[in-house]
């Protein structure tokens, strides 16, 4: 099917996915981190202390995701999504009113669980379940919401911070999240249940069967994929989390660095759309082993550059991976393990990624406090992505023949 007819026939479902991925921005690191300077100043936190709080709250959300993510196998997006958006708005209000440093742990947990965790999880599971032959295109289009949020919200809210107190901005975020609830209900008036989709539109995994979560956890391929799941989440999060520190040590104005985010997003959108098309044409076995190689070049550039143009080069290569990361891994679980239990299986993968976003800022923050240079850390991270590429290549090469069976 050509793109035009595809969009017309599936507009409500794709728009619902895009709405959810956009609203997940309020629990994503790229949004929370723009308030890092104000939060650290108000509560007297060091880089390591703020990173520790963020890591603890995010790790807790990853643990809860293991259970909560499976709810997408039982409940419609319309109902579950509305409930999570209501909780996300409550988390934004909690951030606007928090008075003690210890309470930040609970606020970060709520933002990360409802925003980064469940809101985005609901969206990508729905796309993986609702679409089969056009799964790549559906994921690419629906996850454009991430890109729109990443491009617009940091620049907009950093600009507003010059005139509006940072706590008031979190109230505005809560209002936007609440406004998404009636829109989601309107878009999904004709939504089918996950159970009906499993019977009417099945997509089988390896060896021609649907895998359960326990079977997936016992399968070696899952563990070959774990480092690759951790990497972009951990170190992409760390980069955005410490963006204020990064700008300071390079001698740039924070707004100079933030001004690169829309370009990074445009690069990511291009990568996302191309990877979605390539996914439908070639499948995940051919594409997955190599999609993190641009991260090697990205973090070398981030570490070695002394100019803002060098940082732009880093963001270009990083966008190649992060764009593909929105489509390929999400389709991978459906293609290799089937769609009947995709919610619970994807919940495990999501928990790993959320855990990665927890340890990334914490580890890098502690290393900053201990005096390890940011540039040195960037080169070490680049080496990590060489390792993830090797492990994916070995694991997928070993088990892709099971798809034929």
Coordinates of C-alpha atoms in Angstrom, one line a residue:
X1 CA 0.0 0.0 0.0
X2 CA 1.3 3.5 -0.9
X3 CA 1.8 6.0 1.9
X4 CA -1.2 8.2 1.1
X5 CA -3.8 5.5 1.2
X6 CA -2.1 4.0 4.2
X7 CA -2.3 7.3 6.1
X8 CA -6.0 7.9 5.1
X9 CA -7.1 4.4 6.1
X10 CA -5.3 4.3 9.4
X11 CA -5.2 8.0 10.5
X12 CA -7.1 7.7 13.8
X13 CA -4.9 4.8 15.1
X14 CA -1.6 6.4 13.9
X15 CA -2.7 9.8 15.4
X16 CA -3.4 8.1 18.7
X17 CA 0.0 6.6 18.8
X18 CA 1.6 9.9 17.9
X19 CA -0.4 11.7 20.6
X20 CA 0.8 9.3 23.3
X21 CA 4.4 9.4 22.2
X22 CA 4.3 13.2 22.2
X23 CA 2.7 13.4 25.7
X24 CA 5.3 11.0 27.0
X25 CA 7.8 13.9 26.6
X26 CA 6.9 15.2 30.1
X27 CA 8.4 12.1 31.6
X28 CA 11.4 11.9 29.3
X29 CA 14.9 13.0 30.3
X30 CA 15.2 15.6 27.5
X31 CA 12.3 17.5 29.2
X32 CA 13.1 16.9 32.8
X33 CA 16.7 17.8 32.4
X34 CA 16.0 21.4 31.2
X35 CA 15.0 22.1 34.8
X36 CA 18.2 20.5 36.3
X37 CA 19.9 23.7 37.1
X38 CA 16.8 25.1 38.9
X39 CA 16.2 21.8 40.8
X40 CA 19.9 21.4 41.9
X41 CA 20.1 25.1 43.0
X42 CA 16.8 25.1 44.9
X43 CA 17.6 21.9 46.8
X44 CA 21.4 22.3 47.0
X45 CA 22.2 19.1 45.1
X46 CA 25.5 18.1 43.5
X47 CA 25.6 16.5 40.1
X48 CA 26.1 13.1 41.8
X49 CA 23.2 13.6 44.3
X50 CA 20.8 14.8 41.6
X51 CA 21.9 11.9 39.4
X52 CA 21.4 9.5 42.3
X53 CA 17.9 10.7 42.9
X54 CA 17.1 10.4 39.3
X55 CA 18.5 6.9 39.1
X56 CA 16.6 5.7 42.1
X57 CA 13.3 7.0 41.0
X58 CA 13.8 5.7 37.4
X59 CA 15.0 2.3 38.6
X60 CA 11.9 1.9 40.7
X61 CA 9.8 2.8 37.7
X62 CA 11.6 0.1 35.7
X63 CA 10.7 -2.5 38.3
X64 CA 7.0 -1.5 38.3
X65 CA 7.0 -1.6 34.5
X66 CA 7.6 -5.3 34.5
X67 CA 4.1 -5.8 35.9
X68 CA 2.3 -2.8 34.6
X69 CA 3.5 -3.2 31.0
X70 CA 1.6 -6.5 30.7
X71 CA -1.7 -4.6 31.2
X72 CA -1.5 -3.7 27.5
X73 CA -2.3 -7.4 26.7
X74 CA -5.6 -7.1 28.6
X75 CA -7.0 -3.5 28.2
X76 CA -7.8 -1.2 25.3
X77 CA -5.5 1.7 24.7
X78 CA -8.4 4.1 25.0
X79 CA -9.1 3.2 28.7
X80 CA -5.6 2.4 29.8
X81 CA -4.1 5.4 28.0
X82 CA -6.5 7.8 29.6
X83 CA -5.8 6.5 33.1
X84 CA -2.0 6.8 32.6
X85 CA -2.3 10.3 31.2
X86 CA -4.3 11.3 34.3
X87 CA -1.5 9.9 36.4
X88 CA 1.1 11.7 34.3
X89 CA -0.7 15.0 34.9
X90 CA -0.7 14.3 38.6
X91 CA 3.1 13.7 38.5
X92 CA 3.6 17.0 36.7
X93 CA 1.6 18.8 39.5
X94 CA 3.7 16.9 42.1
X95 CA 6.9 18.3 40.5
X96 CA 5.4 21.8 40.6
X97 CA 4.7 21.5 44.3
X98 CA 7.6 19.4 45.7
X99 CA 9.2 21.0 48.7
X100 CA 11.9 18.6 49.9
X101 CA 14.8 16.9 48.2
X102 CA 13.8 13.4 49.5
X103 CA 10.4 13.8 47.9
X104 CA 12.1 14.2 44.5
X105 CA 12.6 10.4 44.4
X106 CA 8.9 9.8 44.4
X107 CA 8.2 12.6 41.9
X108 CA 10.8 11.3 39.5
X109 CA 9.4 7.8 39.9
X110 CA 5.9 9.0 39.0
X111 CA 7.1 11.1 36.0
X112 CA 9.3 8.3 34.6
X113 CA 6.8 5.5 35.1
X114 CA 3.8 7.3 33.6
X115 CA 5.7 9.3 31.0
X116 CA 8.8 7.5 29.7
X117 CA 7.5 4.1 30.8
X118 CA 3.8 3.5 30.3
X119 CA 2.7 6.2 27.9
X120 CA 5.3 5.3 25.3
X121 CA 4.9 1.6 26.0
X122 CA 1.2 1.7 25.3
X123 CA 1.8 3.5 22.0
X124 CA 4.5 1.2 20.6
X125 CA 2.7 -2.0 21.7
X126 CA -0.4 -0.8 20.0
X127 CA 1.4 -0.2 16.7
X128 CA 3.2 -3.6 16.9
X129 CA -0.1 -5.3 17.5
X130 CA -2.4 -3.4 15.1
X131 CA -0.1 -3.6 12.1
X132 CA 1.8 -6.5 10.6
X133 CA 2.9 -6.0 7.0
X134 CA 3.2 -2.3 7.5
X135 CA 4.5 -2.4 11.1
X136 CA 7.6 -0.5 10.3
X137 CA 5.7 2.4 8.7
X138 CA 3.2 2.5 11.6
X139 CA 5.9 2.6 14.2
X140 CA 7.8 5.3 12.3
X141 CA 4.8 7.5 11.9
X142 CA 3.4 7.0 15.4
X143 CA 6.7 7.6 17.1
X144 CA 7.0 11.0 15.4
X145 CA 5.4 12.2 18.5
X146 CA 8.7 11.7 20.3
X147 CA 10.5 13.8 17.7
X148 CA 8.0 16.6 17.8
X149 CA 8.2 16.8 21.6
X150 CA 12.0 16.6 21.5
X151 CA 12.3 19.4 18.9
X152 CA 9.7 21.8 20.4
X153 CA 9.4 21.4 24.1
X154 CA 13.0 22.0 25.3
X155 CA 13.4 25.2 23.2
X156 CA 9.9 26.4 24.2
X157 CA 10.2 25.8 27.9
X158 CA 13.8 27.1 28.1
X159 CA 12.6 30.3 26.5
X160 CA 9.6 30.5 28.8
X161 CA 11.8 30.0 31.9
X162 CA 13.2 33.4 31.3
X163 CA 9.8 34.9 32.1
X164 CA 7.9 32.2 34.1
X165 CA 8.8 30.3 37.3
X166 CA 9.9 26.8 36.6
X167 CA 7.2 25.4 38.8
X168 CA 4.5 27.1 36.8
X169 CA 5.8 25.5 33.7
X170 CA 5.1 22.0 35.2
X171 CA 1.5 23.1 35.8
X172 CA 1.3 23.9 32.1
X173 CA 2.7 20.5 31.3
X174 CA -0.1 18.9 33.5
X175 CA -2.8 20.8 31.6
X176 CA -1.4 19.6 28.3
X177 CA -1.4 16.0 29.5
X178 CA -5.0 16.3 30.7
X179 CA -6.1 17.8 27.4
X180 CA -4.8 14.7 25.6
X181 CA -7.4 12.4 27.3
X182 CA -10.6 13.5 25.4
X183 CA -8.6 13.6 22.2
X184 CA -7.4 10.0 22.7
X185 CA -10.9 8.9 23.4
X186 CA -12.2 10.6 20.2
X187 CA -9.5 9.0 18.0
X188 CA -10.1 5.5 19.4
X189 CA -13.9 5.3 19.3
X190 CA -13.6 2.1 17.1
X191 CA -10.7 0.4 18.8
X192 CA -10.6 -3.4 19.1
X193 CA -9.4 -5.3 22.2
X194 CA -6.0 -6.9 22.4
X195 CA -7.7 -10.3 22.7
X196 CA -9.6 -9.8 19.4
X197 CA -6.4 -8.7 17.6
X198 CA -4.6 -11.8 18.8
X199 CA -7.2 -14.0 17.1
X200 CA -7.9 -11.9 14.0
X201 CA -4.5 -10.6 13.1
X202 CA -1.8 -13.0 14.6
X203 CA 1.9 -12.5 13.9
X204 CA 3.9 -15.6 14.9
X205 CA 7.5 -15.6 16.2
X206 CA 10.4 -18.0 16.0
X207 CA 9.4 -21.6 15.2
X208 CA 6.0 -20.5 14.1
X209 CA 4.5 -19.9 17.6
X210 CA 3.7 -17.2 20.1
X211 CA 6.2 -16.9 22.9
X212 CA 5.3 -16.2 26.5
X213 CA 7.3 -13.8 28.7
X214 CA 8.8 -16.6 30.7
X215 CA 9.9 -18.4 27.6
X216 CA 11.4 -15.2 26.2
X217 CA 13.4 -14.7 29.3
X218 CA 14.8 -18.2 29.2
X219 CA 15.8 -17.8 25.5
X220 CA 19.5 -16.8 24.9
X221 CA 18.6 -14.2 22.2
X222 CA 17.0 -12.0 24.8
X223 CA 20.2 -11.7 26.8
X224 CA 22.2 -11.1 23.6
X225 CA 20.0 -8.0 23.2
X226 CA 20.1 -6.7 26.7
X227 CA 23.3 -4.5 26.3
X228 CA 21.8 -3.0 23.1
X229 CA 18.6 -2.2 25.0
X230 CA 20.6 -0.5 27.8
X231 CA 23.0 1.5 25.7
X232 CA 21.0 4.2 23.9
X233 CA 18.7 4.7 26.9
X234 CA 21.6 4.9 29.4
X235 CA 24.0 7.1 27.5
X236 CA 21.6 9.1 25.4
X237 CA 19.8 9.9 28.7
X238 CA 23.1 10.8 30.4
X239 CA 24.0 13.2 27.6
X240 CA 20.7 15.1 27.8
X241 CA 20.6 14.8 31.6
X242 CA 24.0 16.5 31.9
X243 CA 23.4 19.0 29.1
X244 CA 24.0 22.0 31.4
X245 CA 27.3 20.6 32.6
X246 CA 28.3 19.6 29.0
X247 CA 27.7 23.2 27.8
X248 CA 29.6 24.6 30.8
X249 CA 32.8 22.6 30.3
X250 CA 32.8 23.3 26.6
X251 CA 32.4 27.0 27.2
X252 CA 29.0 27.3 25.4
X253 CA 25.8 29.0 26.3
X254 CA 23.1 26.5 27.3
X255 CA 20.8 27.9 24.7
X256 CA 23.5 27.2 22.0
X257 CA 23.4 23.6 22.8
X258 CA 19.6 23.5 23.1
X259 CA 19.4 25.1 19.7
X260 CA 20.9 22.0 18.2
X261 CA 18.0 19.8 19.4
X262 CA 15.6 20.7 16.6
X263 CA 18.2 19.7 14.0
X264 CA 18.9 16.5 16.0
X265 CA 15.2 15.8 15.8
X266 CA 15.0 16.4 12.1
X267 CA 17.9 14.0 11.5
X268 CA 16.1 11.5 13.8
X269 CA 12.9 11.8 11.9
X270 CA 14.7 11.1 8.6
X271 CA 16.3 8.1 10.2
X272 CA 13.1 6.9 11.7
X273 CA 11.1 7.1 8.4
X274 CA 13.9 5.4 6.4
X275 CA 14.3 2.7 9.0
X276 CA 10.5 2.1 9.0
X277 CA 10.5 1.7 5.2
X278 CA 13.6 -0.5 5.3
X279 CA 12.0 -2.6 8.1
X280 CA 9.0 -3.5 6.0
X281 CA 11.2 -4.3 3.1
X282 CA 14.1 -6.2 4.7
X283 CA 13.0 -7.2 8.2
X284 CA 14.7 -6.8 11.5
X285 CA 17.3 -9.7 11.2
X286 CA 19.2 -7.8 8.4
X287 CA 19.0 -4.3 10.1
X288 CA 19.3 -4.8 13.8
X289 CA 23.0 -5.9 14.1
X290 CA 24.3 -2.6 12.7
X291 CA 22.0 0.2 13.8
X292 CA 24.0 1.2 16.8
X293 CA 27.3 1.7 15.0
X294 CA 26.6 5.5 14.4
X295 CA 26.6 5.8 18.2
X296 CA 30.3 5.0 18.2
X297 CA 31.0 8.0 15.9
X298 CA 28.6 10.2 17.9
X299 CA 30.2 9.8 21.3
X300 CA 33.7 10.2 19.9
X301 CA 32.6 13.5 18.4
X302 CA 30.9 14.6 21.6
X303 CA 34.1 13.9 23.5
X304 CA 36.7 15.3 21.1
X305 CA 34.9 18.5 19.8
X306 CA 35.6 22.0 21.1
X307 CA 33.1 23.7 18.9
X308 CA 29.3 23.7 18.7
X309 CA 29.6 22.5 15.1
X310 CA 31.4 19.4 16.3
X311 CA 28.5 18.7 18.7
X312 CA 26.2 19.0 15.7
X313 CA 28.1 16.2 14.0
X314 CA 27.7 14.1 17.1
X315 CA 24.0 14.7 17.2
X316 CA 23.7 13.8 13.5
X317 CA 25.3 10.3 14.1
X318 CA 23.4 9.9 17.3
X319 CA 20.1 10.7 15.5
X320 CA 20.8 7.9 13.0
X321 CA 20.6 5.4 15.8
X322 CA 17.9 7.0 17.9
X323 CA 15.6 7.3 14.9
X324 CA 16.1 3.6 14.0
X325 CA 15.7 2.8 17.7
X326 CA 12.1 4.0 17.6
X327 CA 11.2 1.3 15.0
X328 CA 13.6 -1.6 14.9
X329 CA 13.7 -2.9 18.5
X330 CA 9.9 -2.5 18.8
X331 CA 9.3 -4.6 15.7
X332 CA 12.0 -7.1 16.7
X333 CA 10.0 -8.4 19.6
X334 CA 6.9 -8.9 17.5
X335 CA 8.9 -10.5 14.7
X336 CA 10.9 -12.9 16.8
X337 CA 8.5 -13.7 19.6
X338 CA 5.0 -13.1 18.2
X339 CA 2.2 -10.6 19.1
X340 CA -0.1 -12.6 21.3
X341 CA 1.9 -11.6 24.5
X342 CA 3.7 -8.6 23.0
X343 CA 2.7 -6.4 25.8
X344 CA 4.3 -8.4 28.6
X345 CA 7.4 -9.2 26.5
X346 CA 7.8 -5.6 25.4
X347 CA 7.3 -4.6 29.1
X348 CA 10.5 -6.6 30.0
X349 CA 12.4 -4.8 27.2
X350 CA 11.0 -1.5 28.3
X351 CA 12.0 -2.2 31.9
X352 CA 15.6 -2.8 30.7
X353 CA 15.6 0.5 28.7
X354 CA 14.1 2.4 31.7
X355 CA 16.7 0.9 33.9
X356 CA 19.4 2.0 31.5
X357 CA 18.0 5.5 31.6
X358 CA 18.3 5.2 35.4
X359 CA 21.9 4.1 35.6
X360 CA 23.3 6.3 32.9
X361 CA 22.8 9.7 34.6
X362 CA 23.8 8.2 38.0
X363 CA 27.0 6.6 36.8
X364 CA 28.1 9.6 34.8
X365 CA 27.1 12.0 37.6
X366 CA 29.2 10.1 40.2
X367 CA 32.1 10.0 37.8
X368 CA 31.9 13.8 37.3
X369 CA 32.0 14.3 41.1
X370 CA 35.0 11.9 41.3
X371 CA 36.8 14.1 38.7
X372 CA 36.6 11.8 35.6
X373 CA 36.6 14.1 32.6
X374 CA 33.5 14.2 30.4
X375 CA 35.5 13.7 27.3
X376 CA 37.1 10.5 28.7
X377 CA 33.6 9.2 29.5
X378 CA 32.4 9.9 26.0
X379 CA 35.2 7.7 24.5
X380 CA 34.4 4.9 26.9
X381 CA 30.8 5.0 25.9
X382 CA 31.7 4.8 22.2
X383 CA 33.6 1.6 23.0
X384 CA 30.5 0.2 24.7
X385 CA 28.5 0.5 21.5
X386 CA 31.2 -1.5 19.7
X387 CA 30.4 -4.3 22.2
X388 CA 26.6 -4.0 21.7
X389 CA 27.1 -4.3 17.9
X390 CA 29.1 -7.5 18.3
X391 CA 26.6 -9.1 20.6
X392 CA 23.6 -8.3 18.4
X393 CA 25.4 -9.7 15.4
X394 CA 26.3 -12.9 17.1
X395 CA 22.8 -13.4 18.7
X396 CA 20.7 -12.6 15.6
X397 CA 22.9 -14.5 13.2
X398 CA 22.5 -17.6 15.4
X399 CA 18.7 -17.5 15.7
X400 CA 17.4 -15.8 12.6
X401 CA 17.0 -19.2 10.9
X402 CA 14.3 -20.0 13.4
X403 CA 12.1 -17.4 11.7
X404 CA 12.2 -19.5 8.5
X405 CA 11.2 -22.6 10.5

